[in-house]
């Protein structure tokens, strides 16, 4: 499985877009990019996943670069409830490797 | 729909004692996972069941950890004997099937070994 690299922490102002980067330069052609988040004292929660194309759902958008070596999770209008650790995972139907993630702090 | 249930939510034991955690997955979910999450780290997969069979237990410390999923529904994870380094949150998750389906996580059991 490809390793992913994320910044340890980021700040975002409430109401603004939060853009969380993820580097997965060794990703293989059949590995999907998954995003989960973990709010304090809760289990992780699925956000979105994609292979090549950009994806959007009610929670977020996922932008994957054409060479697939990096991606960005976008929360269009961050709220205080979006404060959490966000995990980017490269998955090839083997097992999930959760790294240390990015702690997103949404500030009023 | 009801989520993944786990119990107990908290447990404090002394080293060398035994402990067991219980998980009830979402109804109809064939795949069940147990993860260990040490403070400040992401969850680490311990074992994965498909129905009542083990798919992956490569990271389960089998000298002290055991898990079972009788009848392909509920599951228990046991530690015997516990060590200080087993202090962590133990998360149970389930998914409709394996192979990339969305995993739904329970609230976890926080274990403290003293």
Coordinates of C-alpha atoms in Angstrom, one line a residue:
Chain A
X1 CA 0.0 0.0 0.0
X2 CA 1.2 3.5 -0.8
X3 CA 2.2 5.7 2.0
X4 CA 0.4 9.0 2.4
X5 CA 1.9 12.2 3.9
X6 CA -0.2 14.9 5.5
X7 CA 0.7 18.1 7.5
X8 CA 0.2 17.5 11.2
X9 CA -2.1 20.4 11.7
X10 CA -4.0 23.3 10.0
X11 CA -6.1 26.2 11.0
X12 CA -9.2 27.5 9.2
X13 CA -11.6 30.3 10.0
X14 CA -15.2 29.4 10.5
X15 CA -17.2 29.8 7.3
X16 CA -14.2 29.6 5.0
X17 CA -13.2 26.7 2.9
X18 CA -10.8 24.2 4.4
X19 CA -8.3 22.7 2.0
X20 CA -6.5 19.6 3.4
X21 CA -3.6 18.3 1.3
X22 CA -2.4 14.8 1.0
X23 CA 0.7 13.5 -0.8
X24 CA 0.7 10.0 -2.1
X25 CA 3.5 10.0 -4.7
X26 CA 3.9 6.2 -4.7
X27 CA 0.2 5.4 -5.3
X28 CA -0.4 2.6 -7.8
X29 CA -3.0 2.6 -10.5
X30 CA -5.5 0.5 -8.6
X31 CA -5.3 2.3 -5.3
X32 CA -8.2 4.5 -4.2
X33 CA -7.8 7.6 -2.1
X34 CA -10.1 7.6 0.9
X35 CA -10.7 10.3 3.5
X36 CA -12.0 9.7 7.0
X37 CA -12.2 12.1 10.0
X38 CA -12.2 11.5 13.7
X39 CA -13.8 13.9 16.0
X40 CA -12.5 13.9 19.6
X41 CA -13.5 10.8 21.5
X42 CA -15.4 9.3 18.6
X43 CA -14.7 6.6 16.1
X44 CA -13.5 7.6 12.6
X45 CA -16.2 8.7 10.1
X46 CA -16.1 8.1 6.3
X47 CA -16.1 11.3 4.2
X48 CA -15.4 10.5 0.6
X49 CA -13.2 8.4 -1.8
X50 CA -12.0 8.5 -5.4
X51 CA -9.8 6.9 -7.9
X52 CA -9.0 9.4 -10.7
X53 CA -11.9 11.8 -11.1
X54 CA -12.8 14.5 -8.7
X55 CA -15.6 13.6 -6.4
X56 CA -18.2 15.6 -4.5
X57 CA -20.8 14.6 -1.9
X58 CA -22.8 16.4 0.8
X59 CA -19.8 16.6 3.1
X60 CA -16.9 17.5 0.9
X61 CA -15.1 17.5 -2.4
X62 CA -12.1 15.5 -3.4
X63 CA -9.7 16.9 -5.9
X64 CA -7.1 14.3 -7.3
X65 CA -4.2 15.6 -9.4
X66 CA -3.9 14.2 -12.9
X67 CA -0.8 12.3 -12.0
X68 CA -2.6 11.0 -8.9
X69 CA 0.4 11.8 -6.7
X70 CA -1.5 14.2 -4.5
X71 CA -5.1 15.1 -3.5
X72 CA -7.0 17.8 -1.6
X73 CA -10.0 17.4 0.5
X74 CA -12.2 20.5 0.5
X75 CA -14.7 21.4 3.1
X76 CA -16.5 24.3 1.4
X77 CA -17.8 26.1 4.5
X78 CA -16.0 24.9 7.6
X79 CA -17.9 25.0 10.9
X80 CA -16.7 24.5 14.5
X81 CA -18.0 21.0 14.3
X82 CA -15.5 20.2 11.5
X83 CA -12.7 20.4 14.1
X84 CA -11.2 16.9 13.9
X85 CA -8.3 14.8 12.7
X86 CA -8.6 14.0 9.0
X87 CA -7.0 10.9 7.6
X88 CA -6.0 10.4 4.0
X89 CA -5.6 6.7 3.0
X90 CA -4.4 5.0 -0.1
X91 CA -6.3 1.7 -0.4
X92 CA -6.0 -1.2 -2.8
X93 CA -8.6 -3.5 -1.3
X94 CA -6.0 -4.9 1.1
X95 CA -6.2 -3.1 4.4
X96 CA -6.5 0.5 5.6
X97 CA -3.4 2.2 6.9
X98 CA -4.4 5.2 9.0
X99 CA -1.4 7.5 9.3
X100 CA -1.3 10.3 11.9
X101 CA -3.6 12.5 9.9
X102 CA -4.1 16.3 9.9
X103 CA -5.6 18.0 13.0
X104 CA -7.9 20.7 11.5
X105 CA -8.7 23.5 14.0
X106 CA -11.7 25.6 12.9
X107 CA -11.6 28.9 14.7
X108 CA -14.5 31.4 15.2
Chain B
X1 CA -30.4 2.4 11.5
X2 CA -28.5 1.6 14.7
X3 CA -24.8 2.1 14.7
X4 CA -21.9 -0.2 15.8
X5 CA -22.3 -0.9 19.5
X6 CA -19.3 -1.5 21.8
X7 CA -19.0 -2.2 25.5
X8 CA -17.7 -1.4 27.9
X9 CA -16.8 2.2 27.1
X10 CA -14.0 2.4 29.6
X11 CA -12.0 -0.2 31.4
X12 CA -9.1 0.0 33.9
X13 CA -7.1 -3.1 34.8
X14 CA -3.8 -3.9 36.3
X15 CA -1.0 -5.5 34.2
X16 CA -1.2 -9.2 33.8
X17 CA -5.0 -9.2 34.2
X18 CA -7.4 -10.2 31.5
X19 CA -10.0 -8.1 29.7
X20 CA -12.6 -8.6 27.1
X21 CA -14.4 -6.2 24.7
X22 CA -17.6 -6.8 22.9
X23 CA -18.8 -5.4 19.6
X24 CA -22.2 -5.6 17.9
X25 CA -22.0 -4.5 14.2
X26 CA -24.6 -2.9 12.1
X27 CA -27.2 -5.5 11.1
X28 CA -26.4 -7.2 7.8
X29 CA -22.8 -6.1 7.7
X30 CA -20.6 -9.1 6.7
X31 CA -17.2 -7.6 7.5
X32 CA -16.1 -6.7 11.0
X33 CA -12.8 -5.1 12.1
X34 CA -11.0 -4.5 15.3
X35 CA -8.5 -1.6 15.5
X36 CA -6.2 -0.4 18.2
X37 CA -5.6 3.3 18.5
X38 CA -2.8 4.5 20.8
X39 CA -2.9 8.1 21.9
X40 CA -1.7 10.4 19.2
X41 CA -1.7 7.8 16.5
X42 CA -4.1 6.6 13.8
X43 CA -6.0 3.4 14.2
X44 CA -4.1 0.2 13.5
X45 CA -6.0 -2.8 12.2
X46 CA -5.7 -5.9 14.5
X47 CA -8.1 -8.3 12.8
X48 CA -10.7 -8.5 10.1
X49 CA -13.6 -11.0 9.9
X50 CA -15.7 -11.8 6.8
X51 CA -18.8 -13.4 8.3
X52 CA -17.3 -15.7 11.0
X53 CA -14.0 -16.3 9.2
X54 CA -10.7 -14.5 9.7
X55 CA -9.5 -12.6 6.7
X56 CA -6.5 -10.8 8.1
X57 CA -4.9 -11.1 11.6
X58 CA -1.4 -10.3 10.6
X59 CA -1.0 -7.5 13.1
X60 CA -2.7 -9.2 16.0
X61 CA -0.3 -10.1 18.9
X62 CA -1.5 -13.7 19.0
X63 CA 0.5 -14.5 22.2
X64 CA -1.9 -12.4 24.2
X65 CA -4.7 -11.2 22.0
X66 CA -7.6 -13.3 20.7
X67 CA -10.8 -12.6 18.9
X68 CA -13.8 -14.5 17.7
X69 CA -17.0 -13.8 15.8
X70 CA -19.4 -16.6 16.5
X71 CA -22.4 -16.9 14.2
X72 CA -21.0 -14.1 12.0
X73 CA -22.6 -11.3 14.1
X74 CA -21.2 -10.2 17.5
X75 CA -17.5 -10.3 18.2
X76 CA -15.3 -10.3 21.3
X77 CA -11.7 -9.2 21.6
X78 CA -9.7 -10.5 24.5
X79 CA -6.3 -9.6 26.0
X80 CA -4.7 -12.1 28.3
X81 CA -2.4 -11.1 30.0
X82 CA -2.5 -7.3 29.6
X83 CA 0.7 -5.2 29.4
X84 CA 1.1 -1.5 30.0
X85 CA 1.6 -0.9 26.3
X86 CA -1.9 -2.3 25.6
X87 CA -3.3 1.0 27.0
X88 CA -5.3 2.3 24.0
X89 CA -8.7 2.8 22.5
X90 CA -10.1 -0.4 20.9
X91 CA -12.3 0.4 18.0
X92 CA -14.7 -1.9 16.3
X93 CA -16.0 -1.2 12.8
X94 CA -18.2 -3.0 10.3
X95 CA -18.9 -2.8 6.6
X96 CA -21.4 -4.3 4.2
X97 CA -18.7 -6.3 2.5
X98 CA -14.9 -6.1 2.4
X99 CA -13.1 -4.6 -0.6
X100 CA -13.4 -0.9 0.0
X101 CA -16.9 -0.6 1.3
X102 CA -17.4 2.3 3.8
X103 CA -16.5 1.3 7.3
X104 CA -18.8 2.4 10.2
X105 CA -17.0 2.7 13.5
X106 CA -18.2 2.3 17.0
X107 CA -17.4 4.7 19.8
X108 CA -14.5 2.5 21.1
X109 CA -13.4 1.1 24.4
X110 CA -10.7 3.1 26.3
X111 CA -8.4 0.6 28.1
X112 CA -6.0 1.8 30.7
X113 CA -3.5 -0.8 32.0
X114 CA -1.8 0.2 35.3

